[in-house]
PDB file of C-alpha atoms in Angstrom:
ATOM      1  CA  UNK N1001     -16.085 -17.925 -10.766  1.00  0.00           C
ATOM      2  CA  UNK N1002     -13.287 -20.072 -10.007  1.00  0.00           C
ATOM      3  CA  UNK N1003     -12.253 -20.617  -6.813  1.00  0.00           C
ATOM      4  CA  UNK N1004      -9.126 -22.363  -5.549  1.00  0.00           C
ATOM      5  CA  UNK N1005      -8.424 -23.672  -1.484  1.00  0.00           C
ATOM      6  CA  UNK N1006      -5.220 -24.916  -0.283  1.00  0.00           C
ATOM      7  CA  UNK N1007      -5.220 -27.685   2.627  1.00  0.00           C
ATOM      8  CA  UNK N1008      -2.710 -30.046   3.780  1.00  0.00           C
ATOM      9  CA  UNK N1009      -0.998 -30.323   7.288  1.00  0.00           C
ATOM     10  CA  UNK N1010       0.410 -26.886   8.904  1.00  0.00           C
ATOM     11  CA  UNK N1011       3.051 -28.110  10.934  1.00  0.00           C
ATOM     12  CA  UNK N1012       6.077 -30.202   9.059  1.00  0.00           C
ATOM     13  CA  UNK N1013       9.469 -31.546  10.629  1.00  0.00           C
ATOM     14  CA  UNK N1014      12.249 -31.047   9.202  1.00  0.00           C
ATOM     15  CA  UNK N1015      13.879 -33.665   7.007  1.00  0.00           C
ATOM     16  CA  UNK N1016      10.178 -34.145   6.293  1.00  0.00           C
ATOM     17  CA  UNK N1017       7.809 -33.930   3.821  1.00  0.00           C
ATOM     18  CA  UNK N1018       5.340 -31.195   3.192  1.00  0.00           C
ATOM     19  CA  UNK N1019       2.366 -32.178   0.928  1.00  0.00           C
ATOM     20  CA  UNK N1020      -0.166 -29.714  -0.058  1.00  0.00           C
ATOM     21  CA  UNK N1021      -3.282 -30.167  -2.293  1.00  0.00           C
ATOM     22  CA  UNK N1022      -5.467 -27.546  -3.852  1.00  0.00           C
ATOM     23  CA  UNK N1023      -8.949 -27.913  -4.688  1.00  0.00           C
ATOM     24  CA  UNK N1024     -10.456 -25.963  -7.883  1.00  0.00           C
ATOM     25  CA  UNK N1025     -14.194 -25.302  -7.470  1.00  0.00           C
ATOM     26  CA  UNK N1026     -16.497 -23.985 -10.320  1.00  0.00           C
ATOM     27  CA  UNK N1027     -14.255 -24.927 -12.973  1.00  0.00           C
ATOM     28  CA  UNK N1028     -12.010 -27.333 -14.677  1.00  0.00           C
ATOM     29  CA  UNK N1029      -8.534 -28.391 -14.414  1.00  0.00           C
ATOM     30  CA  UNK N1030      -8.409 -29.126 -18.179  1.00  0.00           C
ATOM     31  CA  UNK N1031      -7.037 -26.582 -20.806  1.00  0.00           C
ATOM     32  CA  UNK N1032      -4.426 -25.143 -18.247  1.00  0.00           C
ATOM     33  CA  UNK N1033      -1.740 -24.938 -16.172  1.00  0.00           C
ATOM     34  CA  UNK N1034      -1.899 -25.087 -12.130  1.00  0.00           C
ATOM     35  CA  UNK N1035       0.940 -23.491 -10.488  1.00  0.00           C
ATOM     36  CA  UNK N1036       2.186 -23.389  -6.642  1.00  0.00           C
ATOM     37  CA  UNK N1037       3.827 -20.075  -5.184  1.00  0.00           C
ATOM     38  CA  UNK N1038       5.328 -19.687  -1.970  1.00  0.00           C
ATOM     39  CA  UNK N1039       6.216 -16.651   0.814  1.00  0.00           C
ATOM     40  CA  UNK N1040       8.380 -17.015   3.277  1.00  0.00           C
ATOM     41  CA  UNK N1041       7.578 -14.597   6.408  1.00  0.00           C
ATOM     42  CA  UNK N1042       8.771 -11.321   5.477  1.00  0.00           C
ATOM     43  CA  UNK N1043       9.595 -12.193   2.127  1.00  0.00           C
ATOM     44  CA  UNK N1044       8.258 -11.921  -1.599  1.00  0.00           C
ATOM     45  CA  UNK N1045       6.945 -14.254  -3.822  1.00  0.00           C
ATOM     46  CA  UNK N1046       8.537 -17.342  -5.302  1.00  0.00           C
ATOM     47  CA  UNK N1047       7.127 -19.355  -8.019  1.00  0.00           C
ATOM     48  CA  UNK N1048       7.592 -23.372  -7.216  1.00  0.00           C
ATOM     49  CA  UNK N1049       6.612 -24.833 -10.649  1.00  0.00           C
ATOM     50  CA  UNK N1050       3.484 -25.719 -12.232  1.00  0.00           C
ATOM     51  CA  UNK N1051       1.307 -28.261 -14.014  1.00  0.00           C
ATOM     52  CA  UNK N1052      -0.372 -28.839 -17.192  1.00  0.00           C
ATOM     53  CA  UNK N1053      -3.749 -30.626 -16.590  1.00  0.00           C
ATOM     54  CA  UNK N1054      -1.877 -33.311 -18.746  1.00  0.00           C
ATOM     55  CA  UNK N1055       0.576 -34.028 -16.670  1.00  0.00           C
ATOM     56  CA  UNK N1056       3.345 -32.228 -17.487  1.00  0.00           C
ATOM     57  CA  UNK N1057       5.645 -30.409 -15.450  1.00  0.00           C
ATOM     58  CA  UNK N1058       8.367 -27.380 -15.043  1.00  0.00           C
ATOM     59  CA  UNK N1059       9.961 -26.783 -11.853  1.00  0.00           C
ATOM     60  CA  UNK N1060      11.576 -23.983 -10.733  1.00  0.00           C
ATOM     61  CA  UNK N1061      15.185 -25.208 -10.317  1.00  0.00           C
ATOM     62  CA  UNK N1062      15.946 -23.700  -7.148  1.00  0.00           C
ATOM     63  CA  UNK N1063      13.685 -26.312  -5.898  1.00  0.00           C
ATOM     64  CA  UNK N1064      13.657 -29.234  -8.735  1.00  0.00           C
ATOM     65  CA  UNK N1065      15.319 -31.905  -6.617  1.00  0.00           C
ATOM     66  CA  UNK N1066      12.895 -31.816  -4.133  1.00  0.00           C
ATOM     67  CA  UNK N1067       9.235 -30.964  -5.467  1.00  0.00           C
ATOM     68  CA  UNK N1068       6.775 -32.622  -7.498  1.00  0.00           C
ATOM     69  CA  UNK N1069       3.387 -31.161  -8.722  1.00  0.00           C
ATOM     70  CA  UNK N1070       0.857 -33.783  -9.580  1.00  0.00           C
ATOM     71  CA  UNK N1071      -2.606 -33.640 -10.687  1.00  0.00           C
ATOM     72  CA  UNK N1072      -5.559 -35.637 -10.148  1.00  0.00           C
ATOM     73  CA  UNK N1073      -8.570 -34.605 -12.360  1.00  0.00           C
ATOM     74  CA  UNK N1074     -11.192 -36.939 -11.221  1.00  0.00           C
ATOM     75  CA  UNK N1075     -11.117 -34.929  -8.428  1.00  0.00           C
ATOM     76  CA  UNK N1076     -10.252 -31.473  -9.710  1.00  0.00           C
ATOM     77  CA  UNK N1077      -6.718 -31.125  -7.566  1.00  0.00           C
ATOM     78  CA  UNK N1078      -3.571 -30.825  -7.893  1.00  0.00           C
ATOM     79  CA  UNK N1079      -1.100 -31.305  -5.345  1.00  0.00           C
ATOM     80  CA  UNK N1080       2.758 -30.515  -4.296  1.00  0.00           C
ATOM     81  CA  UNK N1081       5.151 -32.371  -2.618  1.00  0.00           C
ATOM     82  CA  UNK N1082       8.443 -30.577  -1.064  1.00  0.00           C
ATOM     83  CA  UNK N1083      10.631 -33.322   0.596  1.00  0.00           C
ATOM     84  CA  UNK N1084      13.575 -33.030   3.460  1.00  0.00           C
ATOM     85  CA  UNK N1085      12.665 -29.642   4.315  1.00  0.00           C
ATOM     86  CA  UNK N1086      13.763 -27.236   6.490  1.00  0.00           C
ATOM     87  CA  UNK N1087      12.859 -24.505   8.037  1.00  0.00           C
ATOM     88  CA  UNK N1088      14.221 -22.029   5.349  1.00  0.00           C
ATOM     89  CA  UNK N1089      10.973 -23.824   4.100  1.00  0.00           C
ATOM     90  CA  UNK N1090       8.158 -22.268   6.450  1.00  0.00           C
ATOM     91  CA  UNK N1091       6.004 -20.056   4.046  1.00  0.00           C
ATOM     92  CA  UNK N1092       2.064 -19.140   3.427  1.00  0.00           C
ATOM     93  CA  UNK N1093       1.883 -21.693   0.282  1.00  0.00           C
ATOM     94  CA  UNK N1094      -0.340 -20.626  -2.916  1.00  0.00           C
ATOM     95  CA  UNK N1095      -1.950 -22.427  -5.497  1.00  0.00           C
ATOM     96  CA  UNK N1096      -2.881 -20.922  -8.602  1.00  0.00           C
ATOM     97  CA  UNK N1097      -4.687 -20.718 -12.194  1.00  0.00           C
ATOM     98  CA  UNK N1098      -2.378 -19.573 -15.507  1.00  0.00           C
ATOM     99  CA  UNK N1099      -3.978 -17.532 -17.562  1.00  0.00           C
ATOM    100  CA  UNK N1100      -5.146 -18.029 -20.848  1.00  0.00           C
ATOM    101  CA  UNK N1101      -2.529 -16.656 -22.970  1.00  0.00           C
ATOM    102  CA  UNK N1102       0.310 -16.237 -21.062  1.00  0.00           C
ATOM    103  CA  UNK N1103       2.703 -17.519 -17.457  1.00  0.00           C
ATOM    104  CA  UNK N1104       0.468 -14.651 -16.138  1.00  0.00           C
ATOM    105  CA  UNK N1105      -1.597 -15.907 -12.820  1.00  0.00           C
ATOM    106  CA  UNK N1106      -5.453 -14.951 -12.830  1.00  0.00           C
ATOM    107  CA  UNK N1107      -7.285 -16.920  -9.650  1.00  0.00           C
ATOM    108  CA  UNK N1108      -5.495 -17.649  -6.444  1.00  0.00           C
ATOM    109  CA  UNK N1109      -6.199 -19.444  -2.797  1.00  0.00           C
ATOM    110  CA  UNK N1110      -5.940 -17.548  -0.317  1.00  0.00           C
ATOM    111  CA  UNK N1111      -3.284 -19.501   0.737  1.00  0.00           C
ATOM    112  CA  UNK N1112      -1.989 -22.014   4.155  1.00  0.00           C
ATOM    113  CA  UNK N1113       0.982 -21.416   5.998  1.00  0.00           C
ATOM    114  CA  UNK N1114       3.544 -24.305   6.287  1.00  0.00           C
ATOM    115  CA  UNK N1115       5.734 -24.030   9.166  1.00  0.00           C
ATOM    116  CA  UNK N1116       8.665 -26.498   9.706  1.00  0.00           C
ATOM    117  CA  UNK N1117       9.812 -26.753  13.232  1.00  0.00           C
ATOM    118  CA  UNK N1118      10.490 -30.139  15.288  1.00  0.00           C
TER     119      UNK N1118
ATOM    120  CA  UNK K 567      17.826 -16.185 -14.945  1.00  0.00           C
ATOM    121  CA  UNK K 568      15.575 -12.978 -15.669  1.00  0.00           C
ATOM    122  CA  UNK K 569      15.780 -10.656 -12.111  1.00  0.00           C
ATOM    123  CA  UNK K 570      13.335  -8.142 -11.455  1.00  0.00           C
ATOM    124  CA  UNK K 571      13.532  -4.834  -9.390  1.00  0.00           C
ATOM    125  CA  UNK K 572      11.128  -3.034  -8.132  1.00  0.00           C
ATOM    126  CA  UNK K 573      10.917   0.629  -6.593  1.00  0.00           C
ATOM    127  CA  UNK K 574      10.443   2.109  -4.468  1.00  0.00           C
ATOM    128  CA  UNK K 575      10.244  -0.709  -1.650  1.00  0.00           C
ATOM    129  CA  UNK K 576       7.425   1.563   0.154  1.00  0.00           C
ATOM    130  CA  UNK K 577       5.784   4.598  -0.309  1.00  0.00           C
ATOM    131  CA  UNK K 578       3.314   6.859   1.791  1.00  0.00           C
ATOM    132  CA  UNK K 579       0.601   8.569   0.308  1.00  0.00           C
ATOM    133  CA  UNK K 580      -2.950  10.434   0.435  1.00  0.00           C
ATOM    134  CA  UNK K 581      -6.037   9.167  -0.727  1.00  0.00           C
ATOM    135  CA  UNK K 582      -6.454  10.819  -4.276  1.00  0.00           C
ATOM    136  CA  UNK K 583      -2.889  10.869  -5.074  1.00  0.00           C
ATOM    137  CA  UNK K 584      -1.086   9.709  -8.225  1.00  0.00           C
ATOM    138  CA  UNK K 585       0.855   6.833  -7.726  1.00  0.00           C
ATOM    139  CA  UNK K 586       3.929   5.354  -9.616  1.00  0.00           C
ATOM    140  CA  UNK K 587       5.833   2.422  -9.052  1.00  0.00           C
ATOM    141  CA  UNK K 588       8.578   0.795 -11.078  1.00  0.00           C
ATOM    142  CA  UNK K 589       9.494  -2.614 -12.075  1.00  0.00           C
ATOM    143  CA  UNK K 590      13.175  -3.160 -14.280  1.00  0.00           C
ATOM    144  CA  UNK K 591      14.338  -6.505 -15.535  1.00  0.00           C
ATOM    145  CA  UNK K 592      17.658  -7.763 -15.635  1.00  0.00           C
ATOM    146  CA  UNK K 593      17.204  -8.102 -19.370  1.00  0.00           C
ATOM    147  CA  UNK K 594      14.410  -7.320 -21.951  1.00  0.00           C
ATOM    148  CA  UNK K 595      11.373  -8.897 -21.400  1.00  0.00           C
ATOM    149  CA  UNK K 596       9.247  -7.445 -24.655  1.00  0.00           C
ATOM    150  CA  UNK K 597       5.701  -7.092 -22.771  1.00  0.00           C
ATOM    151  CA  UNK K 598       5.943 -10.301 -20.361  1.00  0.00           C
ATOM    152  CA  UNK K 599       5.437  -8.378 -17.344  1.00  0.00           C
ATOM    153  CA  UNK K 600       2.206  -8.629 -14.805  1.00  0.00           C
ATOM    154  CA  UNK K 601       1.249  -7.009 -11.724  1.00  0.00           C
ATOM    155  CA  UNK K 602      -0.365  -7.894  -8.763  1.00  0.00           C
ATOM    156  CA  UNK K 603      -1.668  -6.420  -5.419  1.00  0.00           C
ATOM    157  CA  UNK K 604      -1.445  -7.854  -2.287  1.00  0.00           C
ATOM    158  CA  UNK K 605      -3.097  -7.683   0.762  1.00  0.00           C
ATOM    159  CA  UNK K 606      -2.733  -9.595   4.219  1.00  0.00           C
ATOM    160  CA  UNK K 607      -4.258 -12.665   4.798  1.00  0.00           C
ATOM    161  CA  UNK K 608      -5.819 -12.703   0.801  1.00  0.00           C
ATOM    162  CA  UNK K 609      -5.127 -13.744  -2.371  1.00  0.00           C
ATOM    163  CA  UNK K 610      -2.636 -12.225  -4.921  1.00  0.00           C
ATOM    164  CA  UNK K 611      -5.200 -10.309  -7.136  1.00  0.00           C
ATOM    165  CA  UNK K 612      -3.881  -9.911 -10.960  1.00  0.00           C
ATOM    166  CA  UNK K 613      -4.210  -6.342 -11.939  1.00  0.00           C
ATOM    167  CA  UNK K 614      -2.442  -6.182 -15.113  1.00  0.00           C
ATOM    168  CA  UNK K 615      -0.684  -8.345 -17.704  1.00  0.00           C
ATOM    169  CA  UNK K 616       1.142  -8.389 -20.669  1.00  0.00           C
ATOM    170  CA  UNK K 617       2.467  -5.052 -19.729  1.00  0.00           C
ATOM    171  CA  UNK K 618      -0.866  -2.573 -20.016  1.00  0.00           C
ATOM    172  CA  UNK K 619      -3.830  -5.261 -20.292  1.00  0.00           C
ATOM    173  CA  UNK K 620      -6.009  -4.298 -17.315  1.00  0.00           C
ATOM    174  CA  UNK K 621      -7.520  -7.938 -16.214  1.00  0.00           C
ATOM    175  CA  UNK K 622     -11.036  -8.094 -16.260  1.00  0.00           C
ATOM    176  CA  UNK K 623     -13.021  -5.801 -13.008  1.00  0.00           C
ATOM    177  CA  UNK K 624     -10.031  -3.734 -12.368  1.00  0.00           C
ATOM    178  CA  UNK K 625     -10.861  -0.442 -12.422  1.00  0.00           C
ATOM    179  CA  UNK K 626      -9.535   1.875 -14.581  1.00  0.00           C
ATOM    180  CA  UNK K 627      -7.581   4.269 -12.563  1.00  0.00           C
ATOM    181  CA  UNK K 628      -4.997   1.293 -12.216  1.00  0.00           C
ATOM    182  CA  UNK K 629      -3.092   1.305 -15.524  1.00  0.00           C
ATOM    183  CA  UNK K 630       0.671  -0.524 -16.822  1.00  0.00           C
ATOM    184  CA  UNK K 631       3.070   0.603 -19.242  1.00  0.00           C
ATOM    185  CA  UNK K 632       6.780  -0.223 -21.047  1.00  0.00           C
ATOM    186  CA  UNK K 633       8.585  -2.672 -22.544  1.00  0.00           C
ATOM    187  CA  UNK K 634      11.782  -4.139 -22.931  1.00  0.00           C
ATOM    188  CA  UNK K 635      13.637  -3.843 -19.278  1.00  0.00           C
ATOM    189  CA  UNK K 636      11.290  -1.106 -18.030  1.00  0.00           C
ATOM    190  CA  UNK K 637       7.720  -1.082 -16.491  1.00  0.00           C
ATOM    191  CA  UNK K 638       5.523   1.334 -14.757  1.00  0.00           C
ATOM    192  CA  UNK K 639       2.224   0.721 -13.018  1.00  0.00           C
ATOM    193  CA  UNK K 640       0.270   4.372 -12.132  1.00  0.00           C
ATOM    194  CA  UNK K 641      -2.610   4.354  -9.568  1.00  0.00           C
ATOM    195  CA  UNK K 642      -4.441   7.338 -10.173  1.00  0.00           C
ATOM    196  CA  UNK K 643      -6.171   8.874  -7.433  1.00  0.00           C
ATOM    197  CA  UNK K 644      -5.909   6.639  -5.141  1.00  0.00           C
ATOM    198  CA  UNK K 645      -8.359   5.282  -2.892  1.00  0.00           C
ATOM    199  CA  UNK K 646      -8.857   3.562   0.961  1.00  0.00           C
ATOM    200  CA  UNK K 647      -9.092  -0.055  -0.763  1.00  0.00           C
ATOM    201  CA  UNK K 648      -5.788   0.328  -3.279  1.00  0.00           C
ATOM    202  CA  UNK K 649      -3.105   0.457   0.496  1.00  0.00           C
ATOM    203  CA  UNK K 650      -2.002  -2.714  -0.446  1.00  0.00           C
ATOM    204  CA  UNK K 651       1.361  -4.804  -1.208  1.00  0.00           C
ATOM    205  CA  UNK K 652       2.127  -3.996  -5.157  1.00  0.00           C
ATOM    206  CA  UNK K 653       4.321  -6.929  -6.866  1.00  0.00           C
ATOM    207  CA  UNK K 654       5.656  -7.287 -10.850  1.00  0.00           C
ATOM    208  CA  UNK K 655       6.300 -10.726 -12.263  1.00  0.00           C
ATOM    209  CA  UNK K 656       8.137 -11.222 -15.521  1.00  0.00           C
ATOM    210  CA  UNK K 657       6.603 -14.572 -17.740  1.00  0.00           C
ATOM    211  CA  UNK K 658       9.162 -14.131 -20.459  1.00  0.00           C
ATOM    212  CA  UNK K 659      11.035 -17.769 -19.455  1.00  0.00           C
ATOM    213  CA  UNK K 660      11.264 -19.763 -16.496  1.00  0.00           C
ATOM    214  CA  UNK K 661      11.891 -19.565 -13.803  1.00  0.00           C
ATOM    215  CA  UNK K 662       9.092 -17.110 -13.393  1.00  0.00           C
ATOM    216  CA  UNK K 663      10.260 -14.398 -11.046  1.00  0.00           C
ATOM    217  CA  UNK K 664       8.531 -11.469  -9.202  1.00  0.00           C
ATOM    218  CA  UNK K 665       9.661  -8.485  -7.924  1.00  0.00           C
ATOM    219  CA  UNK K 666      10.418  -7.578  -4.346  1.00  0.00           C
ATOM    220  CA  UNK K 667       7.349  -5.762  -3.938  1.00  0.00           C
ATOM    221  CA  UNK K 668       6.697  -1.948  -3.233  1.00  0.00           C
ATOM    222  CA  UNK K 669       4.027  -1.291   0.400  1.00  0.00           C
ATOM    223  CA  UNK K 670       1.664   1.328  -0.481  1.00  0.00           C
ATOM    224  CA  UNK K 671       0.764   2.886   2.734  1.00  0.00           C
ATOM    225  CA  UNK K 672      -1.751   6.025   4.189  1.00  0.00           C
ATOM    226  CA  UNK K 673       0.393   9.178   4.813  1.00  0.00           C
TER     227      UNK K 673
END
């Protein structure tokens, strides 16, 4: 089955960038969307925007000004970049698979925790 | 932007029990509601989506229901494996948004 795996550096400064890449295994980025969710310690769920294997993009706007999801298909990835970030920012980071008919989320990484401290 | 509510945050209770837990949107959704269960250090595992749809290898005593601003996901008899984190996320329109969660714990 599908399998997705988050990786990227853990520990961010702020004003920094945090960049993030997820790797889908036993399956194909085409066809779909590949989304990014985030939980800060303590917290619930926030959905950061996702990707069409296109190209195409919706943010959420809470974040819009300072992410971008990209997608590289020769190497079945995706990736998200959150610039000047803080440490409001620090949160286990997921990437995910849309489902087939709907903004409904069906495989998941197990996710990497981004921490933003100097 | 679509808010959604869950409750109750927590809830104890026995393995066998019937469990219900609630998930309201801040306007009507039609069926564009999913849930989820989480548990520490894993994935988000997609139980149920449009509403009632179990996703495929979830068993059966996990079931969805409602429409419009109100949902309901029952755990019947419940088992060691289902204490977990329980979350509802409305797809309707973007910003996708979940609920705050409801932590199923052993009484």
């Amino acid at each position: 089955q599908v399998q997705l795996q988050e990786s990227g550096p853990v520990l961010v400064k702020p004003s920094e960038t945090l960049s993030l890449t997820c790797t889908v295994s036993n399956g194909s980025l085409s066809g779909t969307h590949w989304s990014w969710f985030r939980q800060p310690p303590g917290k619930g769920l926030e959905w950061i925007g996702y990707i069409y294997f296109t190209g195409s993009t919706n943010y959420n706007p809470s974040l819009k000004s300072r992410v971008t999801i990209s997608v590289d298909t020769s190497r079945n990835q995706f990736s998200l970049s959150l610039t000047s970030v803080s440490a409001a920012d620090t949160a286990v980071y997921y990437c995910a698979r849309r489902g087939h008919y709907d903004n409904y989320f069906d495989y998941w990484g197990q996710g990497t925790l981004g921490t933003v401290s100097s | 932007d679509i808010q959604v509510t869950q409750s109750p945050s927590s809830l104890a209770a026995s393995v066998g029990d019937r469990v219900t837990i609630t998930c309201r949107a801040s306007q009507s959704i039609s069926r564009y509601l999913n849930w989820y269960q989480h548990k520490p250090g894993q994935a988000p595992k997609l139980l149920i989506y449009a509403a009632s749809t179990l996703q495929g290898g979830v068993p059966s005593r996990f079931s969805g229901s409602g429409s419009g601003t109100d949902f309901i996901l029952t755990i019947t008899s419940l088992q060691p494996e289902d204490f977990a984190i329980y979350y509802c996320q409305q797809s309707y329109t973007t910003p996708l948004a979940f609920g705050g969660g409801t932590r199923v714990e052993i009484k």
